[in-house]
Coordinates of C-alpha atoms and ligand atoms in Angstrom, one line a residue:
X1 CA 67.5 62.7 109.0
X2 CA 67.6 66.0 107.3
X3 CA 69.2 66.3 103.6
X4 CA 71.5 69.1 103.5
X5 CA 74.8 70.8 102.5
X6 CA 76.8 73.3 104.2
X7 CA 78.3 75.7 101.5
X8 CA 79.6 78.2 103.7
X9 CA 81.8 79.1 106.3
X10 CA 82.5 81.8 108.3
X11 CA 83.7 83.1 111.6
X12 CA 84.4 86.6 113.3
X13 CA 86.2 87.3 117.0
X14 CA 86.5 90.9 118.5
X15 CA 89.8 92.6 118.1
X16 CA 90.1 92.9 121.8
X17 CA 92.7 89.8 122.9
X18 CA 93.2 88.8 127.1
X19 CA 95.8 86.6 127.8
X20 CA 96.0 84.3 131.1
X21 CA 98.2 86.8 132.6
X22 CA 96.2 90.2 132.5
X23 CA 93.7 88.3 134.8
X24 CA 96.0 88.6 137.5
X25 CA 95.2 92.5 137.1
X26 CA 91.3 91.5 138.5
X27 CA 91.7 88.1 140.8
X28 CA 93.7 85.6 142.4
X29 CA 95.3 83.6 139.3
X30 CA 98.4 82.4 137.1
X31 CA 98.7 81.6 133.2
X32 CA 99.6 78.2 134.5
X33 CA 96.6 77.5 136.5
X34 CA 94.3 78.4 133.6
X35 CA 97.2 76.4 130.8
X36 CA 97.0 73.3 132.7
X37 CA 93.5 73.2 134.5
X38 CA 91.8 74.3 130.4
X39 CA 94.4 74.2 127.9
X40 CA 93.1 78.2 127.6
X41 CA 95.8 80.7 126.9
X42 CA 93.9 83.6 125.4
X43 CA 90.1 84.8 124.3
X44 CA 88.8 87.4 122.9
X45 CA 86.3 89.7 124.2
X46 CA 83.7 92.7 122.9
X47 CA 84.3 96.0 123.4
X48 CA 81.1 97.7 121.8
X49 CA 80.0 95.4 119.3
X50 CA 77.0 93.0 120.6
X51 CA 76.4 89.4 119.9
X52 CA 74.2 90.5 116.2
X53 CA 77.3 92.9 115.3
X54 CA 79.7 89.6 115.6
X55 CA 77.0 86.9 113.8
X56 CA 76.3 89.3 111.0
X57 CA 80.0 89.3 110.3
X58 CA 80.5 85.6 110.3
X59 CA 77.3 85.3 108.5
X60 CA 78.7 87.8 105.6
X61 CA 81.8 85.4 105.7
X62 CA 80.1 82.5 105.1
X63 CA 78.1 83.9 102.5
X64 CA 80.8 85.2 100.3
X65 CA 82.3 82.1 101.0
X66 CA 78.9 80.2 99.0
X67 CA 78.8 83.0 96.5
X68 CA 75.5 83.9 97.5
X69 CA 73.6 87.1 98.3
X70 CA 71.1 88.0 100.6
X71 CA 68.4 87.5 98.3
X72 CA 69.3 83.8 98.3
X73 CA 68.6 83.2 102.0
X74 CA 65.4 81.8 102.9
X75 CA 65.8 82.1 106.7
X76 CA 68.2 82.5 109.6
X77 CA 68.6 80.7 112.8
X78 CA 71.0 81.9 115.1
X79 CA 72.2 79.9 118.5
X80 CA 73.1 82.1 121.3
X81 CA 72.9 82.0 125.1
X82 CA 73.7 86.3 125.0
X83 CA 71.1 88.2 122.5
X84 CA 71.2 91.8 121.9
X85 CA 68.2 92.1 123.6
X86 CA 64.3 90.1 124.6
X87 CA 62.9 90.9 121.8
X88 CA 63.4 91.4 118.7
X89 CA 65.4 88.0 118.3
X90 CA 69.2 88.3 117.1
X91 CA 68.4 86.6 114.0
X92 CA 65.8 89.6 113.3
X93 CA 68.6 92.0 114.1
X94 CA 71.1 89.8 112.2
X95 CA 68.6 89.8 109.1
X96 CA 68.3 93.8 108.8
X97 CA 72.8 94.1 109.0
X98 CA 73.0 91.5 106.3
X99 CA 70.2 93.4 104.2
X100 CA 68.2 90.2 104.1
X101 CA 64.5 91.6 102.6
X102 CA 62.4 88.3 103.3
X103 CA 63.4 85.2 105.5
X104 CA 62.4 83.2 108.5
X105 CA 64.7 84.4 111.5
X106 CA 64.7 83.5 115.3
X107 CA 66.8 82.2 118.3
X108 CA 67.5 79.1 119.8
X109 CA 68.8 79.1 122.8
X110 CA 70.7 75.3 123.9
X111 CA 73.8 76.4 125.4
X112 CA 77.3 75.1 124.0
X113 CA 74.7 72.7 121.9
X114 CA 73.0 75.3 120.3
X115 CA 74.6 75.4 117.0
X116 CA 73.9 71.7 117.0
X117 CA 70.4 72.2 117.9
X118 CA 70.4 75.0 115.2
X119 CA 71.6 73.5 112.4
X120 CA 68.8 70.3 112.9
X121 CA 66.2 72.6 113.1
X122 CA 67.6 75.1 110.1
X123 CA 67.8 71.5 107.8
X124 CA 64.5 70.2 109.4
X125 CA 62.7 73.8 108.1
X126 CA 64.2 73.9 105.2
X127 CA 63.2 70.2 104.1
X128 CA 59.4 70.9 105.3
X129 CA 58.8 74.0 103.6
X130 CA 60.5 73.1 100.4
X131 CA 62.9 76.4 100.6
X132 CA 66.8 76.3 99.5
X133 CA 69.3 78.4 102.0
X134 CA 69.7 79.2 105.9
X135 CA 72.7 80.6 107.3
X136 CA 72.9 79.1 110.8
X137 CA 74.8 81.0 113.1
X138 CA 76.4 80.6 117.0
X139 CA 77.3 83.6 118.2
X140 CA 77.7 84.9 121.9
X141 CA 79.0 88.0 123.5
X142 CA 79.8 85.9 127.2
X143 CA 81.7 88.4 128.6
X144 CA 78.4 90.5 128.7
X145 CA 77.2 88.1 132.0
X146 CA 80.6 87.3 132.8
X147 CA 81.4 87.7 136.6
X148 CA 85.2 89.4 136.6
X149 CA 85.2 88.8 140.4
X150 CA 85.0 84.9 140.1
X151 CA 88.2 83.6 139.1
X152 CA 86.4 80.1 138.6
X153 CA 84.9 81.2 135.8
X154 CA 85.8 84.3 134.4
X155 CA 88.9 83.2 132.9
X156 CA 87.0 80.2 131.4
X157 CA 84.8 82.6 128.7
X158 CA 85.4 84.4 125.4
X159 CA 83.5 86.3 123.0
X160 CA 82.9 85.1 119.3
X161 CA 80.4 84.1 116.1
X162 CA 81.1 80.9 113.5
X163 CA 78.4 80.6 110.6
X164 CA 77.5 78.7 107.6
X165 CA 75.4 78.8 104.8
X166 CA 73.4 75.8 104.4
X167 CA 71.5 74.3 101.3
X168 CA 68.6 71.9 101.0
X169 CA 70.7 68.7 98.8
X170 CA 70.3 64.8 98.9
X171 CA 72.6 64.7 101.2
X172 CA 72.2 63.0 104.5
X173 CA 73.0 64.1 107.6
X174 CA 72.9 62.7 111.0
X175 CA 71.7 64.8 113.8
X176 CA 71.8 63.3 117.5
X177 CA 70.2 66.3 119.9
X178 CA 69.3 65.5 123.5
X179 CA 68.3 67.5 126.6
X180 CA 68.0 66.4 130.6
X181 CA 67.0 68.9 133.7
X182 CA 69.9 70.5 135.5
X183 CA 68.7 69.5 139.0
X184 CA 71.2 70.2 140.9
X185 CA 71.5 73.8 139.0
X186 CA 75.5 73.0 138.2
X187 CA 75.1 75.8 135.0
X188 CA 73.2 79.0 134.7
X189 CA 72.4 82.4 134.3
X190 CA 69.3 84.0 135.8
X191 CA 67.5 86.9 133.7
X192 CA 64.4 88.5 135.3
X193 CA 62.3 87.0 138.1
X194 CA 58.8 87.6 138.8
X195 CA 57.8 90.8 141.3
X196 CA 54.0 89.8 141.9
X197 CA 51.0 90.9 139.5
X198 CA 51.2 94.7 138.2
X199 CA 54.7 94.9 139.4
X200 CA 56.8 93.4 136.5
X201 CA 60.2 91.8 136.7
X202 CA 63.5 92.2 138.5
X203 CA 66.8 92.0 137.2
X204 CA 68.1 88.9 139.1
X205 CA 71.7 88.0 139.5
X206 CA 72.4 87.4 135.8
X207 CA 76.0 86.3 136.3
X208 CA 77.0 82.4 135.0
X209 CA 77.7 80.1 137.7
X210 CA 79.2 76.5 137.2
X211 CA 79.7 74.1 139.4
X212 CA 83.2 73.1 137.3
X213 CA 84.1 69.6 138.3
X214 CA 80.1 68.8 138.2
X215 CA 80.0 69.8 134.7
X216 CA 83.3 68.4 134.0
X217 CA 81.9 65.0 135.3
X218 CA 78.9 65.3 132.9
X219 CA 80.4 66.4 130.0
X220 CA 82.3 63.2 129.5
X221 CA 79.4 61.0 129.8
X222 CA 77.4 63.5 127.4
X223 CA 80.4 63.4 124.4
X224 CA 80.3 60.1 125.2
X225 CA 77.0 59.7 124.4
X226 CA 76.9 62.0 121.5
X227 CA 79.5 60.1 119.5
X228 CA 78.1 56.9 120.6
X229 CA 74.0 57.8 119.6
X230 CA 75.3 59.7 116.0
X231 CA 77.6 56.5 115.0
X232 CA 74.5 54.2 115.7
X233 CA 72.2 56.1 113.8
X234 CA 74.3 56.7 111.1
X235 CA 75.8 52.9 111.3
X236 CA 79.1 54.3 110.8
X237 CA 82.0 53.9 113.8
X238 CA 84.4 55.6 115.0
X239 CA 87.4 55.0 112.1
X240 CA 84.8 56.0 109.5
X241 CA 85.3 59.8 110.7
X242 CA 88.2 62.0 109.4
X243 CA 87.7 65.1 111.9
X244 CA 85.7 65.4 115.1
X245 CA 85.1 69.0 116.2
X246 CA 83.8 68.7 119.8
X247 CA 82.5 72.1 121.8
X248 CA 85.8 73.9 123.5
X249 CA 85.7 73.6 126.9
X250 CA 88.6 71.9 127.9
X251 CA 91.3 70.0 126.5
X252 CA 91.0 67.8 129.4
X253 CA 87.7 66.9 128.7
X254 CA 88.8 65.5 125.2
X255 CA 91.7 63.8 126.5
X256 CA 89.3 61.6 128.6
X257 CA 87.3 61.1 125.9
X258 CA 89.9 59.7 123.6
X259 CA 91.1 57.9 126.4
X260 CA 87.7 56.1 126.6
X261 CA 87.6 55.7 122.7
X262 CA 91.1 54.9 121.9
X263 CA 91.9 57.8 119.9
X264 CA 94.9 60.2 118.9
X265 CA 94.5 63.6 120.5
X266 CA 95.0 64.6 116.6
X267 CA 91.3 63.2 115.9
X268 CA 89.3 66.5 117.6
X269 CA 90.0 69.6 116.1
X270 CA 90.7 71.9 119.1
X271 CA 91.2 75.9 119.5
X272 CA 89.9 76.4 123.3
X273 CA 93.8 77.8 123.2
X274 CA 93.1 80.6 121.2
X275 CA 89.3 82.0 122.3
X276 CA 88.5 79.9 125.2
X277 CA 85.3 78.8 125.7
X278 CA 82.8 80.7 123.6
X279 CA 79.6 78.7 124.2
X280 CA 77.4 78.0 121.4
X281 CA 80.1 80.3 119.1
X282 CA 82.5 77.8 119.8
X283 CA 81.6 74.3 117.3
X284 CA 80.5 76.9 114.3
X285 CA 84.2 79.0 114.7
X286 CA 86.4 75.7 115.0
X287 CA 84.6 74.5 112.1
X288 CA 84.5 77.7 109.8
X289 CA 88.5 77.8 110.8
X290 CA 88.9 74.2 109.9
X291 CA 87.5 74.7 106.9
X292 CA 89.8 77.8 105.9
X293 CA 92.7 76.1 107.2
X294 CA 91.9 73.5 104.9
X295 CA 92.0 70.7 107.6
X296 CA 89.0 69.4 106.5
X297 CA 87.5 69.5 102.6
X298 CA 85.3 68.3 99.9
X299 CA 84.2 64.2 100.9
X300 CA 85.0 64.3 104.6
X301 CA 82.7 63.0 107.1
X302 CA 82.9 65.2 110.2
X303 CA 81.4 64.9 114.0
X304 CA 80.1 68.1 115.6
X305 CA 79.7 67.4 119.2
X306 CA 78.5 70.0 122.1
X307 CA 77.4 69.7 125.6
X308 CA 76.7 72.5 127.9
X309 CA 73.8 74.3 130.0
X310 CA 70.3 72.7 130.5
X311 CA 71.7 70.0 130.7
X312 CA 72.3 69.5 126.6
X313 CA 74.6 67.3 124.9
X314 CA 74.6 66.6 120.9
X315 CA 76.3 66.0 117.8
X316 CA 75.7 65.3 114.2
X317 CA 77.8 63.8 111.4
X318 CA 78.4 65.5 108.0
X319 CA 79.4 64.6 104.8
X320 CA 81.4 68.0 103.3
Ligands
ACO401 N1 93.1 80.5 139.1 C1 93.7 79.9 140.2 N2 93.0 79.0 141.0 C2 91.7 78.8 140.7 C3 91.0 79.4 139.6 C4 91.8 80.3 138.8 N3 91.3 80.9 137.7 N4 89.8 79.0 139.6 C5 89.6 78.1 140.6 N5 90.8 78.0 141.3 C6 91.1 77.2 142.5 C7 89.8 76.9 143.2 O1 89.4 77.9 144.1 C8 90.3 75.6 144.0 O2 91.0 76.0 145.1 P1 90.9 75.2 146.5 O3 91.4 73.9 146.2 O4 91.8 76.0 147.3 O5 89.5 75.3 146.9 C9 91.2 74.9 143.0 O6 91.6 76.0 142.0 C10 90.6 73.8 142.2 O7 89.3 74.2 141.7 P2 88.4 73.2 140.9 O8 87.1 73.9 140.6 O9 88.4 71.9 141.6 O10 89.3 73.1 139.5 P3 89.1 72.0 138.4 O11 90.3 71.2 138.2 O12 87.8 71.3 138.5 O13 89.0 73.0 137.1 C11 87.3 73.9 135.6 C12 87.9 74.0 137.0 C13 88.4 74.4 134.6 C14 86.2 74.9 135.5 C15 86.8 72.5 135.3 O14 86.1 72.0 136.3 C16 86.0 72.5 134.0 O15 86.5 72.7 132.9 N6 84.7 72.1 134.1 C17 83.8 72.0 132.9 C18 83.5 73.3 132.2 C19 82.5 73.0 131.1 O16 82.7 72.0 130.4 N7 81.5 73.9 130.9 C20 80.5 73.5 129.9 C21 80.0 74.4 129.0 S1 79.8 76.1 129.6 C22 78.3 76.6 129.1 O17 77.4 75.8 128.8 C23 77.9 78.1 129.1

């Protein structure tokens, strides 16, 4: 258990909006196909602006939304599955837009768990090194290794960053983060392969692949699990939670998983309507927009959960 407080919020989407029906411009497909098969109607995607452009915005969000400057931020983690580039790290990139002089920053790459896996680490460092404020960040640009020919999955993705500032507090917080080899290779997205000695790398097909109902299939068991692990090791269940604000894959995937826990569909806080499925962007957008919406404030105790790539599956429970 890490002892921290989130005091910001923020999230940022490209102007750029694609609804169901201008993919029928580039493949085989129908606004209900995608409506009833995701509960997707529309995403957002980047034009110019890569995936540090979109975090530093949400980051700036967040921090006006603390009251805090960048001379108050100790280090930055930021989650993402698309950086600008190998090296530097986003977070580096993400430190110089914010005019951040001195701070931690690197990358952590978990999938759709990432900002999970983010924020345990962010808390984790902050508590070991005796320092005060991280913005965490999930930020992706998706559409960058997007395949436009595959209807299976290109009208799945959207582009997107969600951030908060987070401060070291006596607060507890409950942090459930868990990883398992993919196999059977159901999620991924090459980058370069080996040529042989003195001959460098290869660009390899760096286009996601899914094997959908696979990961469908695991996904349940995984927020399953996440729920079930975070309520035991906080020795809370399920009625002590006012809000849980699960990765957006698909609505279908929730409706299983209140089927299996006996809840209202009104218990998850879901968006996947509005910017589809934005990887590890996704959790740290519907939570920033919760908060601004004022669906969740000051004294509730909310449930991130993601699952995605790796295989990776977590969640943690938060006391606002
Ligand atoms: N439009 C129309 N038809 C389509 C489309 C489309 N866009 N895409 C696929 N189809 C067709 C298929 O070709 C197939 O046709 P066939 O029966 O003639 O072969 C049919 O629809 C059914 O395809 P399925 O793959 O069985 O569809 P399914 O109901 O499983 O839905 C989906 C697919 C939405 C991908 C679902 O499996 C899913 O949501 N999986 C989980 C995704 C997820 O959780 N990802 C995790 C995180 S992502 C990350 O970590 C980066």
């Amino acid at each position: 258990m890490n002892d921290m407080k989130i005091i910001g919020f923020g999230h940022y989407v490209p102007k750029t909006i694609k609804y169901n029906d201008d993919f029928k411009t580039i493949v085989e497909t129908s606004d209900e196909w995608i409506k009833s098969r995701t509960g997707i109607s529309k995403r957002h995607l980047t034009d110019d602006e890569n995936t540090s452009d979109i975090a530093s915005k949400a980051a700036l969000m967040a921090m006006e939304d603390a009251g805090v400057s960048a001379d108050d931020i100790d280090l930055v983690v930021c989650a993402t599955i698309t950086p600008d580039s190998f090296t530097p790290s986003t977070a580096s990139k993400i430190l110089k837009l914010l005019g951040i002089k001195r701070a931690m920053a690197f990358d952590i790459s978990a999938a759709c768990s990432g900002f999970i896996y983010a924020m345990n680490t962010a808390s984790a460092i902050l508590t070991a090194n005796n320092l005060r404020r991280a913005i965490v960040i999930g930020a992706e640009t998706l559409s960058k290794i997007v395949d436009y020919t595959d209807r299976s999955t290109c009208v799945l993705f959207g582009d997107g960053a969600g951030a908060v500032v987070i401060e070291a507090t006596e607060n507890k917080s409950v942090f459930y983060c868990m990883s398992k080899t993919d196999e059977e290779n159901i999620l991924y997205a090459n980058a370069l392969k080996p040529q042989g000695v003195f001959k460098g790398g290869l660009i390899d097909d760096y286009h996601l692949k899914m094997n959908g109902q696979k990961v469908f299939k695991f996904a349940i068991e995984a927020v399953n699990d996440a729920i079930n692990s975070a309520l035991n090791t906080a020795g809370l269940t399920i009625n002590d939670i006012d809000l849980i604000i699960p990765h957006q894959a698909n609505e279908r995937i929730i409706a299983a998983v209140c089927r299996h826990w006996n809840l209202d569909f009104n218990r998850f806080y879901l968006n996947i309507s509005e910017y589809g499925n934005t990887s590890a962007a996704s959790i740290a957008i519907a939570l920033s927009e919760a908060h601004h919406k004022k669906v969740i404030g000051k004294g509730n105790r909310v449930m991130l959960v993601g699952f995605g790539a790796g295989l990776t599956w977590a969640s943690m429970i938060i006391e606002l």
